[in-house]
Tab-separated table of C-alpha atoms in Angstrom:
chain	number	residue	atom	x	y	z
A	1	MET	CA	85.092	84.218	102.690
A	2	ILE	CA	88.165	82.190	103.751
A	3	ILE	CA	87.062	79.226	101.620
A	4	ILE	CA	86.260	81.479	98.659
A	5	ASN	CA	89.692	83.121	98.863
A	6	PHE	CA	91.373	79.717	99.123
A	7	PHE	CA	89.817	78.412	95.896
A	8	ARG	CA	90.323	81.760	94.193
A	9	ASP	CA	94.034	81.606	95.073
A	10	LEU	CA	94.241	77.975	93.981
A	11	ILE	CA	92.973	78.876	90.501
A	12	LEU	CA	95.297	81.897	90.363
A	13	TYR	CA	98.285	79.789	91.372
A	14	ILE	CA	97.542	77.232	88.635
A	15	LYS	CA	97.269	80.057	86.092
A	16	TYR	CA	100.638	81.386	87.213
A	17	LYS	CA	102.289	77.950	86.895
A	18	PHE	CA	101.173	77.743	83.247
A	19	LYS	CA	102.844	81.127	82.579
A	20	GLU	CA	105.883	80.936	84.842
A	21	ASN	CA	108.413	80.221	82.077
A	22	GLY	CA	107.553	83.608	80.590
A	23	PHE	CA	108.958	85.443	83.629
A	24	GLU	CA	112.586	86.181	84.509
A	25	ILE	CA	112.170	89.282	86.682
A	26	GLY	CA	109.670	89.766	89.483
A	27	PHE	CA	108.685	92.430	92.008
A	28	PHE	CA	107.113	91.816	95.387
A	29	CYS	CA	104.760	94.820	95.773
A	30	GLU	CA	103.082	93.979	99.042
A	31	ASN	CA	100.574	96.828	98.661
A	32	ASN	CA	99.941	100.137	96.890
A	33	TYR	CA	102.080	101.961	99.434
A	34	ILE	CA	105.132	99.922	98.399
A	35	LEU	CA	104.202	100.300	94.728
A	36	ASN	CA	105.023	104.010	95.125
A	37	TYR	CA	108.653	103.091	95.582
A	38	LEU	CA	109.012	100.158	93.179
A	39	ASP	CA	107.126	101.778	90.289
A	40	PRO	CA	110.204	103.472	88.689
A	41	TYR	CA	112.180	100.226	88.784
A	42	ILE	CA	109.332	98.216	87.284
A	43	ARG	CA	109.065	100.641	84.376
A	44	LYS	CA	112.812	100.531	83.813
A	45	LYS	CA	112.777	96.710	83.499
A	46	ILE	CA	109.940	96.464	80.952
A	47	ASN	CA	111.072	95.108	77.591
A	48	LYS	CA	109.540	93.312	74.641
A	49	LYS	CA	111.017	89.866	75.303
A	50	LYS	CA	109.904	88.796	78.775
A	51	LEU	CA	106.958	89.460	81.061
A	52	ILE	CA	107.406	91.243	84.386
A	53	LEU	CA	105.817	89.526	87.383
A	54	ILE	CA	104.278	91.537	90.221
A	55	ILE	CA	103.276	89.673	93.380
A	56	SER	CA	100.931	91.558	95.689
A	57	PHE	CA	98.829	91.023	98.803
A	58	GLU	CA	96.206	93.605	97.803
A	59	GLU	CA	94.652	94.815	94.564
A	60	ILE	CA	97.072	97.324	93.096
A	61	PHE	CA	96.662	99.949	90.428
A	62	ASN	CA	98.351	98.480	87.368
A	63	GLU	CA	99.066	101.382	85.051
A	64	PHE	CA	101.765	99.475	83.173
A	65	ASN	CA	101.495	97.839	79.758
A	66	ASP	CA	100.578	94.242	78.964
A	67	LYS	CA	104.143	93.120	79.648
A	68	VAL	CA	103.474	93.525	83.374
A	69	VAL	CA	101.299	90.842	85.005
A	70	VAL	CA	99.961	91.228	88.554
A	71	TYR	CA	99.080	88.268	90.776
A	72	THR	CA	97.261	89.174	93.990
A	73	PHE	CA	97.004	86.406	96.567
A	74	LYS	CA	94.624	86.681	99.528
A	75	THR	CA	95.606	83.663	101.629
A	76	ASN	CA	98.884	83.121	103.459
A	77	PHE	CA	99.048	79.484	102.332
A	78	PHE	CA	99.285	80.383	98.639
A	79	ARG	CA	101.422	83.450	99.287
A	80	GLU	CA	104.065	81.294	100.933
A	81	LEU	CA	103.658	78.496	98.383
A	82	LEU	CA	104.213	80.935	95.529
A	83	PHE	CA	107.368	82.349	97.112
A	84	LEU	CA	108.749	78.875	97.757
A	85	THR	CA	108.158	77.707	94.165
A	86	LEU	CA	109.168	80.780	92.131
A	87	LYS	CA	111.349	80.234	89.070
A	88	LEU	CA	112.907	83.644	88.494
A	89	LYS	CA	116.371	85.082	87.930
A	90	TYR	CA	115.739	88.194	90.008
A	91	LEU	CA	113.143	89.296	92.538
A	92	TYR	CA	113.070	92.928	93.692
A	93	SER	CA	111.451	93.815	96.998
A	94	SER	CA	110.995	96.718	99.412
A	95	THR	CA	109.776	94.301	102.089
A	96	PRO	CA	112.589	93.222	104.453
A	97	ASP	CA	112.923	90.135	106.668
A	98	ILE	CA	112.952	87.573	103.888
A	99	ASN	CA	112.877	84.007	105.312
A	100	ASN	CA	111.649	85.388	108.659
A	101	THR	CA	108.013	85.677	107.490
A	102	ILE	CA	105.840	84.080	104.798
A	103	PHE	CA	108.085	85.965	102.368
A	104	LYS	CA	110.612	83.176	101.769
A	105	LYS	CA	113.294	82.347	99.230
A	106	THR	CA	112.389	79.895	96.494
A	107	LYS	CA	113.441	76.251	96.569
A	108	PHE	CA	113.102	75.853	92.784
A	109	SER	CA	115.608	78.286	91.255
A	110	ASN	CA	118.784	80.200	91.996
A	111	CYS	CA	116.857	83.464	92.213
A	112	LYS	CA	118.732	86.583	93.347
A	113	TYR	CA	116.859	88.771	95.846
A	114	ILE	CA	117.450	92.512	95.640
A	115	TYR	CA	116.277	95.005	98.253
A	116	ILE	CA	115.078	98.444	97.095
A	117	GLN	CA	114.774	101.222	99.671
A	118	HIS	CA	111.318	102.621	100.476
A	119	SER	CA	112.634	105.118	103.007
A	120	PRO	CA	115.752	107.266	103.508
A	121	VAL	CA	115.922	106.423	107.222
A	122	SER	CA	118.475	104.368	109.127
A	123	LEU	CA	118.938	100.674	108.355
A	124	ASN	CA	119.791	100.055	112.020
A	125	LEU	CA	116.927	101.699	113.902
A	126	ILE	CA	113.549	100.717	112.432
A	127	TYR	CA	114.424	97.326	110.931
A	128	ARG	CA	115.082	94.121	112.838
A	129	GLU	CA	118.756	93.263	113.155
A	130	SER	CA	118.434	90.322	110.729
A	131	ALA	CA	116.181	92.182	108.251
A	132	PHE	CA	118.664	92.040	105.351
A	133	ASP	CA	120.591	88.851	106.142
A	134	ASN	CA	119.041	86.741	103.379
A	135	PHE	CA	119.104	89.204	100.504
A	136	ASP	CA	121.724	88.958	97.763
A	137	ALA	CA	121.995	92.689	97.124
A	138	ILE	CA	120.795	95.910	98.719
A	139	GLN	CA	120.397	99.440	97.421
A	140	THR	CA	121.690	102.410	99.406
A	141	ILE	CA	120.548	105.941	98.607
A	142	SER	CA	122.836	107.942	100.882
A	143	LYS	CA	126.265	107.844	102.495
A	144	PHE	CA	124.507	107.188	105.812
A	145	GLN	CA	122.792	104.018	104.568
A	146	ASN	CA	125.932	102.920	102.741
A	147	ASN	CA	128.076	103.194	105.866
A	148	GLU	CA	125.430	101.437	107.952
A	149	ILE	CA	124.987	98.436	105.670
A	150	ASN	CA	128.725	97.931	105.316
A	151	GLU	CA	129.019	97.887	109.094
A	152	ILE	CA	126.097	95.433	109.283
A	153	ILE	CA	127.748	93.176	106.703
A	154	LYS	CA	131.007	93.155	108.645
A	155	THR	CA	129.342	92.695	112.056
A	156	ARG	CA	127.020	89.883	110.910
A	157	ASN	CA	129.471	88.306	108.434
A	158	LEU	CA	127.090	88.575	105.480
A	159	LYS	CA	127.652	87.910	101.783
A	160	LEU	CA	125.590	90.864	100.623
A	161	LYS	CA	126.393	93.087	97.653
A	162	VAL	CA	125.752	96.813	98.012
A	163	PHE	CA	124.958	99.196	95.178
A	164	LYS	CA	124.606	102.974	95.386
A	165	SER	CA	121.657	104.497	93.573
A	166	LYS	CA	119.481	107.581	93.388
A	167	TYR	CA	116.195	107.523	95.276
A	168	ARG	CA	113.813	107.168	92.317
A	169	PHE	CA	110.740	107.936	94.421
A	170	ILE	CA	112.093	111.457	94.920
A	171	GLU	CA	112.799	111.928	91.218
A	172	LYS	CA	109.255	110.854	90.423
A	173	ASN	CA	107.799	113.409	92.862
A	174	ILE	CA	110.028	116.221	91.609
A	175	ASN	CA	109.160	115.511	87.979
A	176	THR	CA	105.411	115.205	88.608
A	177	ILE	CA	103.606	118.359	87.529
A	178	ASN	CA	101.117	119.479	90.149
A	179	LYS	CA	98.130	121.071	88.388
A	180	SER	CA	95.889	121.439	91.439
A	181	LYS	CA	96.052	124.179	94.046
A	182	LYS	CA	98.597	123.553	96.782
A	183	ILE	CA	97.495	122.655	100.295
A	184	ASP	CA	99.178	124.442	103.190
A	185	LEU	CA	100.118	121.412	105.224
A	186	LEU	CA	100.382	117.629	105.356
A	187	ILE	CA	100.418	115.798	108.697
A	188	ALA	CA	102.064	112.394	108.211
A	189	PRO	CA	103.202	110.617	111.397
A	190	SER	CA	104.795	107.211	111.562
A	191	TRP	CA	103.111	104.272	113.281
A	192	ASN	CA	103.839	102.853	116.736
A	193	THR	CA	104.993	106.246	118.059
A	194	GLY	CA	102.016	107.127	120.268
A	195	PHE	CA	100.990	110.013	117.999
A	196	TYR	CA	97.258	109.256	118.244
A	197	LYS	CA	97.355	107.975	121.836
A	198	LEU	CA	98.874	111.337	122.814
A	199	ASN	CA	96.029	113.097	120.931
A	200	CYS	CA	98.472	115.012	118.737
A	201	HIS	CA	95.991	114.888	115.846
A	202	LYS	CA	93.228	116.415	117.975
A	203	ILE	CA	95.419	119.179	119.428
A	204	LEU	CA	96.826	120.092	116.018
A	205	HIS	CA	93.358	120.079	114.473
A	206	GLN	CA	92.064	122.603	117.000
A	207	HIS	CA	94.982	124.974	116.405
A	208	LEU	CA	94.947	124.629	112.631
A	209	VAL	CA	91.205	125.225	112.277
A	210	LYS	CA	91.442	128.235	114.579
A	211	ASN	CA	94.180	129.733	112.391
A	212	PHE	CA	92.498	128.886	109.055
A	213	ILE	CA	95.329	126.606	107.909
A	214	ASN	CA	94.295	124.162	105.203
A	215	TYR	CA	95.671	120.694	105.876
A	216	LYS	CA	95.265	116.957	105.393
A	217	LEU	CA	96.159	114.007	107.606
A	218	ARG	CA	97.876	110.977	106.088
A	219	PRO	CA	98.149	108.137	108.622
A	220	HIS	CA	100.698	105.432	107.946
A	221	PRO	CA	98.971	102.292	106.556
A	222	MET	CA	100.146	100.343	109.611
A	223	SER	CA	98.320	102.803	111.894
A	224	PHE	CA	95.047	101.599	110.365
A	225	LYS	CA	96.150	97.967	110.392
A	226	LYS	CA	97.149	98.149	114.083
A	227	ASN	CA	93.966	100.104	115.012
A	228	GLU	CA	95.876	103.133	116.262
A	229	ILE	CA	93.243	105.235	114.491
A	230	THR	CA	90.207	104.533	112.303
A	231	ILE	CA	88.719	106.372	109.366
A	232	ASP	CA	85.481	106.816	111.324
A	233	GLU	CA	87.341	108.531	114.172
A	234	ILE	CA	89.022	110.889	111.714
A	235	ASN	CA	85.748	111.655	109.957
A	236	ASN	CA	84.015	112.325	113.276
A	237	LEU	CA	86.656	114.951	114.051
A	238	GLU	CA	86.035	116.478	110.585
A	239	ILE	CA	89.697	116.057	109.685
A	240	LYS	CA	90.433	115.865	105.963
A	241	LEU	CA	92.218	112.680	104.955
A	242	ASP	CA	94.837	112.308	102.264
A	243	ARG	CA	93.970	108.881	100.853
A	244	SER	CA	95.830	109.136	97.565
A	245	GLU	CA	97.645	105.940	96.694
A	246	LEU	CA	100.568	107.790	95.148
A	247	ILE	CA	101.629	110.579	97.489
A	248	ASN	CA	102.912	113.746	95.835
A	249	LEU	CA	104.844	115.877	98.321
A	250	ASN	CA	104.925	118.689	95.755
A	251	HIS	CA	101.293	119.246	96.664
A	252	PHE	CA	102.060	120.601	100.160
A	253	ASP	CA	103.933	123.666	101.386
A	254	PHE	CA	104.696	122.281	104.857
A	255	LEU	CA	104.903	118.961	106.672
A	256	ILE	CA	104.308	117.885	110.270
A	257	SER	CA	105.604	114.450	111.247
A	258	ASP	CA	107.282	112.665	114.122
A	259	TRP	CA	109.688	109.841	113.208
A	260	SER	CA	108.491	108.939	109.725
A	261	GLY	CA	111.103	108.988	106.963
A	262	ILE	CA	108.726	111.249	105.057
A	263	PHE	CA	110.352	114.268	106.742
A	264	ILE	CA	113.616	113.448	104.957
A	265	GLU	CA	111.762	112.866	101.671
A	266	PHE	CA	110.041	116.236	102.102
A	267	ALA	CA	113.430	117.925	102.502
A	268	LEU	CA	114.833	116.155	99.442
A	269	ILE	CA	111.903	117.366	97.318
A	270	ASN	CA	111.064	120.791	98.736
A	271	LYS	CA	114.448	121.809	100.221
A	272	ARG	CA	112.638	122.836	103.392
A	273	LYS	CA	112.577	121.690	106.993
A	274	SER	CA	109.565	119.912	108.453
A	275	PHE	CA	107.950	120.361	111.860
A	276	LEU	CA	108.814	117.333	113.991
A	277	ILE	CA	107.069	116.190	117.165
A	278	ASN	CA	109.053	114.316	119.797
A	279	THR	CA	106.747	111.364	120.254
A	280	PRO	CA	108.410	108.138	121.488
A	281	LYS	CA	110.533	106.923	118.588
A	282	LYS	CA	109.905	103.575	116.938
A	283	GLU	CA	112.756	101.108	117.507
A	284	GLY	CA	112.543	98.003	115.348
A	285	ASN	CA	116.052	97.038	116.452
A	286	LYS	CA	116.678	97.458	120.180
A	287	THR	CA	120.440	96.942	119.687
A	288	TYR	CA	120.964	99.791	117.203
A	289	GLU	CA	123.123	101.740	119.673
A	290	LYS	CA	125.925	99.173	119.442
A	291	TYR	CA	126.701	100.280	115.887
A	292	ILE	CA	129.270	103.008	115.231
A	293	ASN	CA	127.146	104.549	112.477
A	294	LYS	CA	124.204	106.336	114.097
A	295	PRO	CA	120.713	106.834	112.566
A	296	ILE	CA	120.308	109.910	110.375
A	297	GLU	CA	116.835	110.581	111.796
A	298	ILE	CA	118.423	111.041	115.236
A	299	THR	CA	121.792	112.660	114.526
A	300	LYS	CA	120.469	115.080	111.870
A	301	ARG	CA	116.966	115.553	113.270
A	302	GLU	CA	117.390	119.270	113.915
A	303	LEU	CA	118.899	119.813	110.468
A	304	PHE	CA	115.853	118.287	108.764
A	305	GLY	CA	113.238	119.776	111.053
A	306	LYS	CA	112.169	122.205	113.709
A	307	VAL	CA	111.599	119.985	116.731
A	308	PHE	CA	108.819	120.348	119.325
A	309	ASP	CA	107.764	118.350	122.368
A	310	VAL	CA	104.177	117.100	122.534
A	311	GLU	CA	103.253	119.635	125.222
A	312	ASN	CA	104.490	122.515	123.015
A	313	LEU	CA	102.330	122.058	119.922
A	314	ASP	CA	101.027	125.622	120.261
A	315	ASN	CA	104.616	126.810	119.665
A	316	LEU	CA	104.748	124.608	116.582
A	317	ILE	CA	101.689	126.347	115.158
A	318	GLU	CA	103.156	129.781	115.896
A	319	GLU	CA	106.315	128.840	113.991
A	320	LEU	CA	104.255	127.452	111.112
A	321	ILE	CA	102.302	130.724	110.817
A	322	LYS	CA	105.570	132.663	110.831
A	323	GLN	CA	107.039	130.509	108.055
A	324	LYS	CA	103.893	130.834	105.941
A	325	LYS	CA	104.744	134.506	105.535
A	326	ASP	CA	108.145	133.587	104.076
A	327	ILE	CA	107.160	130.612	101.958
A	328	LYS	CA	109.861	131.047	99.302
A	329	SER	CA	112.812	130.837	101.672
A	330	LYS	CA	115.177	127.876	101.334
A	331	ASP	CA	117.496	126.350	103.925
A	332	HIS	CA	120.949	126.509	102.338
A	333	GLU	CA	122.625	124.454	105.078
A	334	LEU	CA	120.079	121.697	104.457
A	335	ILE	CA	120.530	121.895	100.680
A	336	LYS	CA	124.316	121.608	101.057
A	337	PHE	CA	123.952	118.560	103.315
A	338	ILE	CA	121.611	116.849	100.837
A	339	ASP	CA	123.930	117.512	97.909
A	340	GLU	CA	126.898	116.080	99.786
A	341	ASN	CA	125.258	112.998	101.299
A	342	PHE	CA	122.529	111.702	98.944
A	343	TYR	CA	123.251	109.977	95.643
């Protein structure tokens, strides 16, 4: 398989080189998960003059027109070679750490690298301290992110342009018409938080089945990649999986999470708090506490969610049942905060 993928990528790379002069703008869509967030920006850049390049590491669902060309490389050798030899004016990415991984800046053009947010969470907590050092520009979608990145720029002496923008992923969800029947609950934890090791999924499943609450579990893609949980384990527990490539948070009345940025997205879309479990939080940057600007998912955790310790999941279910009886209620304090702090 390795040899087959190598020669497949070789042929694909040669095909790209014959077409490369037709591209000015590119998007690095590492996988279908990231495509969720870059999709609105790809559509906005489509025009009749130039092709749009999409670079991916997995087969993605290309629902664009013939002006968008997808190249999916399977081997790290050709992935890195492609990045190093790109001839573009602009490359947009929601994958950080450029130049620290096989995702590297080109040696063959003066390409500008622009970072698009795929989460409303802190830029200090879950990303490595040098995650944005080698980008030319970065999007911020809230006052929190804007203050953080400006402090990072000053602290690390970076030449990085910042631009404020709406979170297009949220707009897409809000504007998507949901024709199917709503599901009571989505469980969507982050990865590397101990959620599965602590058996949160099993405990919740027992309570939810007992109380006839319809739900689906949506593990983070990295939870599968890091073997925190497997599809077979989930199926053996008879837990329903949400495996949709393009998540629509309009489809669910309630959300249970831990430290995933999805709890902020849920609030932005549904104007409702989530149920948050205090698993150990994921810290991509161990030095985040040195910054003056503190992570929104810590400082505003109780504004965005009702918080429960792992040993109190039965209380979480009781609160969920109570809120089901008042499904139309909105949190006006939360709505006010969103209006004042998100672009």
